[in-house]
Coordinates of C-alpha atoms and ligand atoms in Angstrom, one line a residue:
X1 CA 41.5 109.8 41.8
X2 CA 42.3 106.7 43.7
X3 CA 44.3 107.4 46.8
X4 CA 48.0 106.1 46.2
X5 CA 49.5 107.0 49.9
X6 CA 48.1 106.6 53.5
X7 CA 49.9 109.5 55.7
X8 CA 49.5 110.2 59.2
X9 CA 50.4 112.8 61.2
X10 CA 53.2 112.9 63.9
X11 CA 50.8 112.8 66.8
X12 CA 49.3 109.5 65.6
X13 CA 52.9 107.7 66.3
X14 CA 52.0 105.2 68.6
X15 CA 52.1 105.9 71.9
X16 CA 52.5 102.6 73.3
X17 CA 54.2 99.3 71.6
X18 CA 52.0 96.2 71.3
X19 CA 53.8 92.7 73.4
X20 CA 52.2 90.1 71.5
X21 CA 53.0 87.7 74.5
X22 CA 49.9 89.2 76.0
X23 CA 47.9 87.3 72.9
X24 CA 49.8 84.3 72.5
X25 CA 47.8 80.5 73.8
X26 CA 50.9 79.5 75.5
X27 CA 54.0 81.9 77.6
X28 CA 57.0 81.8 76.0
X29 CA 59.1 78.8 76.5
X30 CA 62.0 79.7 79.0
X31 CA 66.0 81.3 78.4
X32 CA 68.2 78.3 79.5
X33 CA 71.8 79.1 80.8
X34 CA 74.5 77.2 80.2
X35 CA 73.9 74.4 82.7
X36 CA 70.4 74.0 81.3
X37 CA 68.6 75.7 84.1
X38 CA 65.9 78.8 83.2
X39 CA 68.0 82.3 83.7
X40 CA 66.7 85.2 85.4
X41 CA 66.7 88.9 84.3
X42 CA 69.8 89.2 86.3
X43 CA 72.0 87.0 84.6
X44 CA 71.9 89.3 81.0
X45 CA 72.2 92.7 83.6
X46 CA 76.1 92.6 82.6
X47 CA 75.2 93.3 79.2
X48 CA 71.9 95.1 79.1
X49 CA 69.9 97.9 81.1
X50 CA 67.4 96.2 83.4
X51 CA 64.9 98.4 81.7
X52 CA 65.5 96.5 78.3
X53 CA 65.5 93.0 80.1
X54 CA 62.2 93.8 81.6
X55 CA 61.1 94.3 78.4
X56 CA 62.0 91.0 77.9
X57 CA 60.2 89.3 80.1
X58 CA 57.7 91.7 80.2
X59 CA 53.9 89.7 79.7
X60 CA 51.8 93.4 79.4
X61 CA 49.9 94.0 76.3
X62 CA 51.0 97.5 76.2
X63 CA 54.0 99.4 77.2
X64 CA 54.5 102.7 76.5
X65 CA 57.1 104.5 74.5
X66 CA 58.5 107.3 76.3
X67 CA 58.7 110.8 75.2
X68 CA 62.1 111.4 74.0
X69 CA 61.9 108.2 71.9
X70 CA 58.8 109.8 70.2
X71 CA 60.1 112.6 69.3
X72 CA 63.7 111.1 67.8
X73 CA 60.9 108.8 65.9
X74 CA 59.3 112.3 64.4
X75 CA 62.5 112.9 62.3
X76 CA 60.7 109.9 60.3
X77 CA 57.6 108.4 61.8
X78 CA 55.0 107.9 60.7
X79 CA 56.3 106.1 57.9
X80 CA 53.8 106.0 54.5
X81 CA 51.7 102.7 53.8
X82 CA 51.0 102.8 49.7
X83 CA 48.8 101.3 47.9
X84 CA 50.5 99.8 44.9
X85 CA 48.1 100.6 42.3
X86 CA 50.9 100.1 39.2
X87 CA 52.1 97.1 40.4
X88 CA 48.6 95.5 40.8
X89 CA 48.3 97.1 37.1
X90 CA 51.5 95.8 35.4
X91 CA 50.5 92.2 37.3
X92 CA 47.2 92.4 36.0
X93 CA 45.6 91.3 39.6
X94 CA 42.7 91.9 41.0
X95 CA 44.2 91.5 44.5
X96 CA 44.6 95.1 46.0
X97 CA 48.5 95.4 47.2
X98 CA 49.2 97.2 49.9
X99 CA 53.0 98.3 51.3
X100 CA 54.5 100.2 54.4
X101 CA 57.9 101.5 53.5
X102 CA 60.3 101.8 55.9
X103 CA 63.2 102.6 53.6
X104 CA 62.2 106.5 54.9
X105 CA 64.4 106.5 58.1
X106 CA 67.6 108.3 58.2
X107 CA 69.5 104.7 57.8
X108 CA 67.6 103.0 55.1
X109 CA 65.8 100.7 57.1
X110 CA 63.4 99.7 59.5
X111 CA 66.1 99.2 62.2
X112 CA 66.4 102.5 63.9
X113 CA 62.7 102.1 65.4
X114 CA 64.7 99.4 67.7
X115 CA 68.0 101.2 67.7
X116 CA 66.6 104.8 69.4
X117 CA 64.9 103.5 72.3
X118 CA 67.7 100.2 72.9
X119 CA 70.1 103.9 72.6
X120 CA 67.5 105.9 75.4
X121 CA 67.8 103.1 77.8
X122 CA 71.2 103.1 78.0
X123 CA 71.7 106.4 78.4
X124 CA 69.1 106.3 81.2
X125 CA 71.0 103.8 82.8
X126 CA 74.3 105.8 82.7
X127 CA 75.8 103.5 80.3
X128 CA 78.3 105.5 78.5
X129 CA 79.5 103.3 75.2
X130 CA 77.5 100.6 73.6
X131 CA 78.9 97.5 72.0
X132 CA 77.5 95.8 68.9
X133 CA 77.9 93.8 65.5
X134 CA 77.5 94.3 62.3
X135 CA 77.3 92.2 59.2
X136 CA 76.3 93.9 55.9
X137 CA 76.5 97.1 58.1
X138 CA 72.4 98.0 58.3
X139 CA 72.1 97.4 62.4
X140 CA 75.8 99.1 62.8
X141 CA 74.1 102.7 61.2
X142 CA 71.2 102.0 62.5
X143 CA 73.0 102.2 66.5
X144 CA 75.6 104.7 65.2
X145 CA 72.8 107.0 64.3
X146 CA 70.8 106.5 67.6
X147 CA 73.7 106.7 69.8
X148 CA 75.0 109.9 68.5
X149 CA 71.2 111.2 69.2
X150 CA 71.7 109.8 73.1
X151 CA 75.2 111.1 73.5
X152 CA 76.9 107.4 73.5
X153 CA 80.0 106.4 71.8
X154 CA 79.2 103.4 69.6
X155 CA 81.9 101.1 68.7
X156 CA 81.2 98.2 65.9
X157 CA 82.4 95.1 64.8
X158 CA 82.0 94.2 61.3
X159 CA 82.4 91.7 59.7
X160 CA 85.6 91.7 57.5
X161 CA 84.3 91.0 54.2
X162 CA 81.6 93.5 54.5
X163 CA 84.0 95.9 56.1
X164 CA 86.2 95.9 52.8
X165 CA 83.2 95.3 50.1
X166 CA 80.8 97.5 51.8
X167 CA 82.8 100.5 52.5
X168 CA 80.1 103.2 52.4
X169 CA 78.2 101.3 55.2
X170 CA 81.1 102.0 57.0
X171 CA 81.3 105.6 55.7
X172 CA 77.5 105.9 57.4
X173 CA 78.7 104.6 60.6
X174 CA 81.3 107.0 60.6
X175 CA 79.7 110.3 59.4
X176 CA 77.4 109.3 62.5
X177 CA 80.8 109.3 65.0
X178 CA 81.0 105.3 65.6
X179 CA 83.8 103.9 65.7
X180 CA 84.4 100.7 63.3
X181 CA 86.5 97.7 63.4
X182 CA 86.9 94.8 61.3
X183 CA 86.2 91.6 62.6
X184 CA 88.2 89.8 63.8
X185 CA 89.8 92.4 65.2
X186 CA 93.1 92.7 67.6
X187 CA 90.7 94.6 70.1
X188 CA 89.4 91.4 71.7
X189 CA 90.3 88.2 73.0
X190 CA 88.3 86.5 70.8
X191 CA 89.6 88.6 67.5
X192 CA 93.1 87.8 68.7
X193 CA 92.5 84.2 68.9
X194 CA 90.8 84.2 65.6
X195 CA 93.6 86.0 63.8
X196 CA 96.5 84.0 65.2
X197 CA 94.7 80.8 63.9
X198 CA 94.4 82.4 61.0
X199 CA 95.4 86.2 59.7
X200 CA 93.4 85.8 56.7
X201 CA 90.0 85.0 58.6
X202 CA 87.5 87.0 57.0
X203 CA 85.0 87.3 60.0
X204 CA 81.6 85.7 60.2
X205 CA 78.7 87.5 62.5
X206 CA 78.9 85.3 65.1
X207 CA 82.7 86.0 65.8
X208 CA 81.6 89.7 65.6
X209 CA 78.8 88.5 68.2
X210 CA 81.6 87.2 69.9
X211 CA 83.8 90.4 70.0
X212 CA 80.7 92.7 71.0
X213 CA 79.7 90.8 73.7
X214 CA 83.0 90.4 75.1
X215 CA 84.2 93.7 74.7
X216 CA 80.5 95.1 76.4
X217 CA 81.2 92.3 79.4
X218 CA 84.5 93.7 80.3
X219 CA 83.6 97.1 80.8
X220 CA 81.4 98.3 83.4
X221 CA 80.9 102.0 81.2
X222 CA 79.3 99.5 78.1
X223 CA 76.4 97.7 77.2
X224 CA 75.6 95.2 74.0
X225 CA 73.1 95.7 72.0
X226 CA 70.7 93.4 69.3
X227 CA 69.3 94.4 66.2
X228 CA 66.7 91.8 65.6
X229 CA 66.1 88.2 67.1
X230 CA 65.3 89.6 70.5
X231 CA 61.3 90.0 71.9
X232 CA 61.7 93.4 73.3
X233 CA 63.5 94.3 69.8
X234 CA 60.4 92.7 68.4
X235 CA 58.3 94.6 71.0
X236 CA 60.0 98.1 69.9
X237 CA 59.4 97.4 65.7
X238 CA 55.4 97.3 66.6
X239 CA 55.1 100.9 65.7
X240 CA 55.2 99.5 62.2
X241 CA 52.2 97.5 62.4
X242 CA 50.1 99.8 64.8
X243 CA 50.8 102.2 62.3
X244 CA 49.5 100.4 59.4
X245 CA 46.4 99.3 61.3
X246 CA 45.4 103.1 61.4
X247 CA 46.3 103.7 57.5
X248 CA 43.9 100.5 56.7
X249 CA 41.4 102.1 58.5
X250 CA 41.9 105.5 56.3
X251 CA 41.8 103.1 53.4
X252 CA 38.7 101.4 54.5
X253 CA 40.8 98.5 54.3
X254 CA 42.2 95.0 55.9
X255 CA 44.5 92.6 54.5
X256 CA 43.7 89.3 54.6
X257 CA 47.5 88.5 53.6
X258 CA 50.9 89.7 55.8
X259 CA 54.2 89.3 54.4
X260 CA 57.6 90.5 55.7
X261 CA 61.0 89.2 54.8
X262 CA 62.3 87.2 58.2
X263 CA 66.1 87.2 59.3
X264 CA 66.4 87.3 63.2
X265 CA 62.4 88.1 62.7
X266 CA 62.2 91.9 63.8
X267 CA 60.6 93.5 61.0
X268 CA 58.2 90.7 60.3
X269 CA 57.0 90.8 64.0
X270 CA 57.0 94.9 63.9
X271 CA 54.7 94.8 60.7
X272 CA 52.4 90.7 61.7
X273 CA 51.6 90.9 65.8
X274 CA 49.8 94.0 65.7
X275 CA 47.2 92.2 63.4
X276 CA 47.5 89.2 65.7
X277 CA 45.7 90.7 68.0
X278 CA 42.9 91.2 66.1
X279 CA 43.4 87.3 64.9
X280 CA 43.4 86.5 68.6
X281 CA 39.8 87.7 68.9
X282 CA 38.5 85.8 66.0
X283 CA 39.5 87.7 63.0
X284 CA 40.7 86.4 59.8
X285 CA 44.4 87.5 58.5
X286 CA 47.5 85.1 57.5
X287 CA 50.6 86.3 58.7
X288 CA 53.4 85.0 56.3
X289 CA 57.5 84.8 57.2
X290 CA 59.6 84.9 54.3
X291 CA 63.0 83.6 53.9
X292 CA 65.9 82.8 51.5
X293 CA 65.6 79.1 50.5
X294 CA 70.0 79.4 51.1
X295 CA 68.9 79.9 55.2
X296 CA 65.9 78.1 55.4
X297 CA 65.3 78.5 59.1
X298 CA 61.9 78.1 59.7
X299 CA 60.8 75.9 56.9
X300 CA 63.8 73.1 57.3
X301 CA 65.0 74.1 61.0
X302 CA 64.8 72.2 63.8
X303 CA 62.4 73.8 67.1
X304 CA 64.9 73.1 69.5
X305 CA 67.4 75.2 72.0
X306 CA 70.3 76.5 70.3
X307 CA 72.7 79.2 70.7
X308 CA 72.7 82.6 69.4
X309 CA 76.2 82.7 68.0
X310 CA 78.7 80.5 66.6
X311 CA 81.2 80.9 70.1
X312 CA 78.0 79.8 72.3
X313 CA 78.3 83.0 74.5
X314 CA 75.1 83.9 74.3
X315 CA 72.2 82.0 76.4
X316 CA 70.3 79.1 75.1
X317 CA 67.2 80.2 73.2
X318 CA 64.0 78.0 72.1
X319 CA 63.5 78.6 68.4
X320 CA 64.0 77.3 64.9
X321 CA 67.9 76.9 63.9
X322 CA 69.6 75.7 61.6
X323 CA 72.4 75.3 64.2
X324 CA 75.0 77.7 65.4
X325 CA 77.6 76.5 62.8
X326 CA 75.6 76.5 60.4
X327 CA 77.4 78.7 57.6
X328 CA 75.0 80.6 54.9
X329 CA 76.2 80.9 51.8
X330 CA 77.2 84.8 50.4
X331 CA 74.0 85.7 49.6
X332 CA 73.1 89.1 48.4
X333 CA 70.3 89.8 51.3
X334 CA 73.1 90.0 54.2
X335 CA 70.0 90.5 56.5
X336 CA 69.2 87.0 56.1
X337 CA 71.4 84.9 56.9
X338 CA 71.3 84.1 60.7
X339 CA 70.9 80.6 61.4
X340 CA 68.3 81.1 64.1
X341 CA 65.0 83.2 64.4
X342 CA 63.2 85.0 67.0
X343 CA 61.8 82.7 69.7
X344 CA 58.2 84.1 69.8
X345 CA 58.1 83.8 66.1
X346 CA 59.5 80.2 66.4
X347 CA 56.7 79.5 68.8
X348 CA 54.0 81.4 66.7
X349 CA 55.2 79.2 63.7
X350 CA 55.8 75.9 65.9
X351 CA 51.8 76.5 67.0
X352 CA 50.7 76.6 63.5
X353 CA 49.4 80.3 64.1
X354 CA 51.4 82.3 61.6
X355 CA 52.8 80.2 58.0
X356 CA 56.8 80.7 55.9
X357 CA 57.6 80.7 53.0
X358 CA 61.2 80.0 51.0
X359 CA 62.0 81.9 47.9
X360 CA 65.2 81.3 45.8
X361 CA 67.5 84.4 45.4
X362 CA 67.4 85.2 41.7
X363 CA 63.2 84.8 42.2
X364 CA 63.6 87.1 44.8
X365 CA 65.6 89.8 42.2
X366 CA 63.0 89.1 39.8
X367 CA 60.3 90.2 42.3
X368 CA 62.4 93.6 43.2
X369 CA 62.6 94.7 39.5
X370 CA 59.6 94.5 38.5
X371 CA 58.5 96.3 41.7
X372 CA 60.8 98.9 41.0
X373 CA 59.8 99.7 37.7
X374 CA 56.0 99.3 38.6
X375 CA 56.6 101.6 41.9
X376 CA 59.8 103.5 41.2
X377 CA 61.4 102.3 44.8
X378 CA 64.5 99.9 44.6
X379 CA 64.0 97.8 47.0
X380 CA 66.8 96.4 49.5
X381 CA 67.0 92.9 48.4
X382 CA 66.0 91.2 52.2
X383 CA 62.6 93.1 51.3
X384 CA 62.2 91.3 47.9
X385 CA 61.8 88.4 49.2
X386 CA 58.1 89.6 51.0
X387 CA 57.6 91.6 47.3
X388 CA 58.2 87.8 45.7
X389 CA 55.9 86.4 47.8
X390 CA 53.5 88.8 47.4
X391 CA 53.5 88.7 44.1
X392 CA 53.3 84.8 43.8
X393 CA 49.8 85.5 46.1
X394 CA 48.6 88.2 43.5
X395 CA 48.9 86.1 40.5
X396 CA 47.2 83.3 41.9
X397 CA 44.3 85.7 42.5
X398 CA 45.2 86.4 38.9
X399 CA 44.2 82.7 38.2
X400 CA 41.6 82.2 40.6
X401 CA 39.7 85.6 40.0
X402 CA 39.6 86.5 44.0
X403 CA 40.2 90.2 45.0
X404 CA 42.4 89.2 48.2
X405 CA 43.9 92.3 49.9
X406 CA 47.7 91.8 50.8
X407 CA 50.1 93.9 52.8
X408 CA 54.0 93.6 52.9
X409 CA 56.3 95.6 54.5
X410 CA 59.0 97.0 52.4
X411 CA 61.8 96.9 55.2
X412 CA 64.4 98.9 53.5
X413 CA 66.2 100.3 50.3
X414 CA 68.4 99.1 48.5
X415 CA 70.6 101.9 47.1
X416 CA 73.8 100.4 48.8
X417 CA 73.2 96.9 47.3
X418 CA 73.2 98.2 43.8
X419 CA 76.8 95.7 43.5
X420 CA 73.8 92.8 44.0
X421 CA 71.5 94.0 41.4
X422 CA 74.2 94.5 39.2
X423 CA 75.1 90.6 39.1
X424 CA 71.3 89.8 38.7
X425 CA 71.3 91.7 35.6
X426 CA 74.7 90.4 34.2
X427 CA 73.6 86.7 34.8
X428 CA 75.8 86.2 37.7
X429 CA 73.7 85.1 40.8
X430 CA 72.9 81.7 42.1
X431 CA 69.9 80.1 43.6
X432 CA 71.3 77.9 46.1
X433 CA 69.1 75.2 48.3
X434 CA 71.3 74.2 51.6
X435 CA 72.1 70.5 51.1
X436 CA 70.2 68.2 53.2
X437 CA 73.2 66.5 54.4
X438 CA 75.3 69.4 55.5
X439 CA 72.3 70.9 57.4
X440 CA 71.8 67.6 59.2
X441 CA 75.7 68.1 59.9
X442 CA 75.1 71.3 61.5
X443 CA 72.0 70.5 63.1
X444 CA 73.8 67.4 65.0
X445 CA 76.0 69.8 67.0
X446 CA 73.1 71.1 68.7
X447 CA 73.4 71.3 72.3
X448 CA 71.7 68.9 74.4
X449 CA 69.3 69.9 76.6
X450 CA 65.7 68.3 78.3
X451 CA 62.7 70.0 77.1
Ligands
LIG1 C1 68.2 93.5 58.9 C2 67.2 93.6 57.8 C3 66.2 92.6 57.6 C4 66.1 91.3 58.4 O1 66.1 91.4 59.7 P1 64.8 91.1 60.6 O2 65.2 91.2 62.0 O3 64.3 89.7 60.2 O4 63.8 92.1 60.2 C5 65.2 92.8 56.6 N1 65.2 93.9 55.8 C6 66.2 94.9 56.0 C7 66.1 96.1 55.1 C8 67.2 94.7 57.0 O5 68.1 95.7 57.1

């Protein structure tokens, strides 16, 4: 019988995470603050433990994951890689398909590997309540989970419209003792000011960025915290890849073909620099971001320093945007649509060392289904994007003949977007392509700095 699952065992979690900047031909290009001058770690040491924002900066190739974290990872770690023998059948490939599902943590998604140890070093550092933002609610269970684990109150923004469509996110967040607002909210200055403009705004995730960071910066008891977009967020989702490199080596295997889905970038560095490594010394593997043609950040952003959220509180980082006002459209993968992306993937991509892709949503639906039916998972629909990608790859090795080996990682489920598949199947979703002209618009309000 050919083997369908690659399972390790809980002493094979890894015991340090991989920091790719170790790897990479040139050091990250530097934070600017907001008089255009590079920031030090002590600048963000209002809003984060110094532990994290060594991590940050950190240039080690390996830093290791302590204990506790390790064990709070055992409740799901090591997660499964599969080989997806009946979806190579039902595609008729001979590429061999390989994926790492990360849909087996409490939450649903590959988030919590960041959320635990961004919860330990708080604690550590005697932080009592931790500030974040949600938008589809997937990072605000993620940290309501973990903090409850850490003994810290967790208090989220969320984004109004997901707050009232999304309502068993919320329930999540609850049953794990966070507190939830709506955003904007009257808890903030900035939710105040938003809501006396206007009582019927219905949030956006950088006003909930907004709220967080304020909230977190007023209170000496309370630190912010990131789900994605961040390196040492990026640094903490390497388990996924180190992981997978020891289930190819069960299988006998390597892929010559990475795909992950790319938001803020977190999963798609967690699951692509561990195998950059290896193409650092030589070896031969394509590492593919892939993103919703609606937020094209990578493949029609700019390289330039932007803002992380829409109220420019955040420091200036170097990475691909699509600029901070850039408003996505209501797409159904809510884990897409930031307008920026992770810095060290913008540089990787800016370097030519890793490629992206854009796939249209109801593609990306098309990709999910027949997934699900071939491998019984529903996926969450940020993860069919990689599965359409994928795919696409496995039917050109249809046409061409060539047994390519591919890998993506399945970042999540999809059992609380069942609303989304529902409107692919009754004909109601859109493909939508950002017009040119509005995303020039956006991109023009970019601030202006020398470098
Ligand atoms: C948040 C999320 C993403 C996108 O975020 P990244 O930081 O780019 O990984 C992808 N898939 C799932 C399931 C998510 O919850």
């Amino acid at each position: 019988m050919p083997q369908t699952k690659f399972i390790l065992q809980e002493n094979d979690i890894p015991t340090h995470w991989y920091n790719i900047v170790a790897d990479m031909p040139n050091p990250p290009a530097p934070v600017l603050g907001p008089d255009g001058k590079p920031i030090g770690p002590e600048a963000l040491a209002p809003i984060f433990p110094m532990s994290l924002i060594m991590q940050e900066v950190s240039g080690e190739r390996w830093i290791p994951i302590p204990e506790p974290v390790r064990e709070a990872y055992r409740l799901y770690r090591p997660s499964p890689l599969f080989r997806a023998h009946r979806l190579e059948a039902a595609l008729g490939t001979p590429a061999k398909i390989y994926y790492k599902y990360e849909g087996i943590s409490p939450a649903g998604s590959h988030k919590v590997n960041t959320s635990i140890p961004q919860a330990y070093y708080n604690k550590e550092a005697g932080i009592k309540r931790i500030a974040t933002e949600t938008g589809a609610g997937q990072w605000g269970s993620s940290m309501a989970l973990a903090g409850h684990m850490f003994g810290l109150e967790v208090r989220v923004y969320m984004v109004k419209v997901s707050y009232e469509q999304k309502p068993f996110r919320r329930s999540m967040m609850h049953t794990w003792g966070a507190e939830v607002f709506a955003s904007p909210s009257m808890e903030t200055q900035s939710g105040r000011a938003a809501l006396a403009a206007d009582p019927n705004n219905p949030g956006s995730l950088g006003l909930a960025i907004s709220e967080a960071v304020e909230d977190a910066a007023h209170r000496a008891d309370t630190n912010y915290a990131l789900g994605s977009v961040l390196n040492h967020v990026l640094l903490h989702q390497t388990v996924i890849g180190l992981e997978a490199k020891k289930q190819f080596e069960l299988a006998g295997d390597y892929p010559d073909m990475i795909f992950a889905p790319c938001g803020g970038g977190s999963n798609f560095g967690g699951a692509a620099f561990p195998f950059f490594a290896d193409k650092a010394c030589g070896r031969d593997v394509r590492l593919v971001a892939v993103e919703p043609s609606s937020c094209p950040t990578l493949t029609r952003g700019k390289y330039a320093y932007d803002f992380g959220d829409t109220a420019k509180l955040t420091p200036m980082l170097k990475m691909f945007t699509l600029g901070h006002d850039f408003m996505p459209p209501g797409i159904h993968a809510g884990g897409l649509r930031y307008h920026g992306a992770s810095a060290l993937v913008s540089q990787l991509y800016h370097e030519k060392l890793i490629e992206a892709v854009a796939v249209p949503q109801i593609a990306t639906f098309q990709a999910g289904v027949t997934f699900a039916r071939a491998e019984g998972i529903i996926p969450a629909p940020e993860s069919n994007h990689a599965i359409a990608a994928c795919i696409d790859e496995a039917l050109r090795c249809k046409a061409s003949g060539e047994p390519k080996t591919l890998f993506f990682n399945l970042s999540g489920h999809g059992h609380f977007d069942m609303a989304a598949y529902d409107k692919y199947f009754s004909g109601q979703l859109e493909d939508f392509a950002y017009p040119e002209d509005a995303l020039q618009e956006s991109l023009a309000n970019l601030p202006k700095v020398e470098a």
